[in-house]
Amino acid sequence: MAALRLVPVTFKVACEYVDQHHRHHTRPQGYRFAVGVLAGERLAGVAMAGRPVSRILDDGKTIEVIRVATDGTQHACSMLYGACWRAARALGYLAGVTYTQLGESGASLRAAGWRIDAELPARPGWDAPGRRRPTRDTDGIARVRWRIGVPVTVHP
């Protein structure tokens, strides 16, 4: 197994990688920073961090890991989650959040020091009469919110 090492990646590179490798999401609309992991010279995964999608968590002190995608390389996910949190702390963030689907193990998150914050029920989607949104494959799936750092907001 080739040694893993972290590298910065651009928004474009991260989005292309997510489009090719993420199990159930497409590229995000924006981000604050992204990091990649190389196995030898091959890009084995990327993580993207940005503002929390939840308005109640978007307090300016919390970062959300919005996408992590790998090619299955062992330890790449936990290395990326750890790198995102270290980078966020260096930038002054006090807390981090991310989400998994209820059936996912979260082993990489636990290995990187993240802890379960809440189990969230399935929601029908983002569509509302005054704000039309297309349905997504991830609508109607219960999720687990993970947290690292200090709790800085009140959340449901």
C-alpha angles and dihedrals in degrees: 000000000000118000114261122231134176124242135176115251132194125243090252095052092045092049093049090050092048090050090054102039114021113110099219114358137069126219117303124244094244145344145199097222143340135209131194134202122219124206099201101316096329121103101238099176149344136213126200125199128193147141114321112265090220109082092212091058094044095095099137091253099070126075124196123213094223101181137015118176129170138170090238097272108160115258093005095114096050091045090053095047090049092048092050092053094047091049092047092051090049088054092052102261115147100197141023131205135186137165137229130185112262094251095054117100100225091214092142091051093050090048089054093050100260120139134203110266101176144345108231124203122239113273125205094236140272098289118119131166092253094039114040116204130173118246118255134206089248095057114110095027122121115235141202119224115213125199139193129183127022122333105249103168139048110245137176 
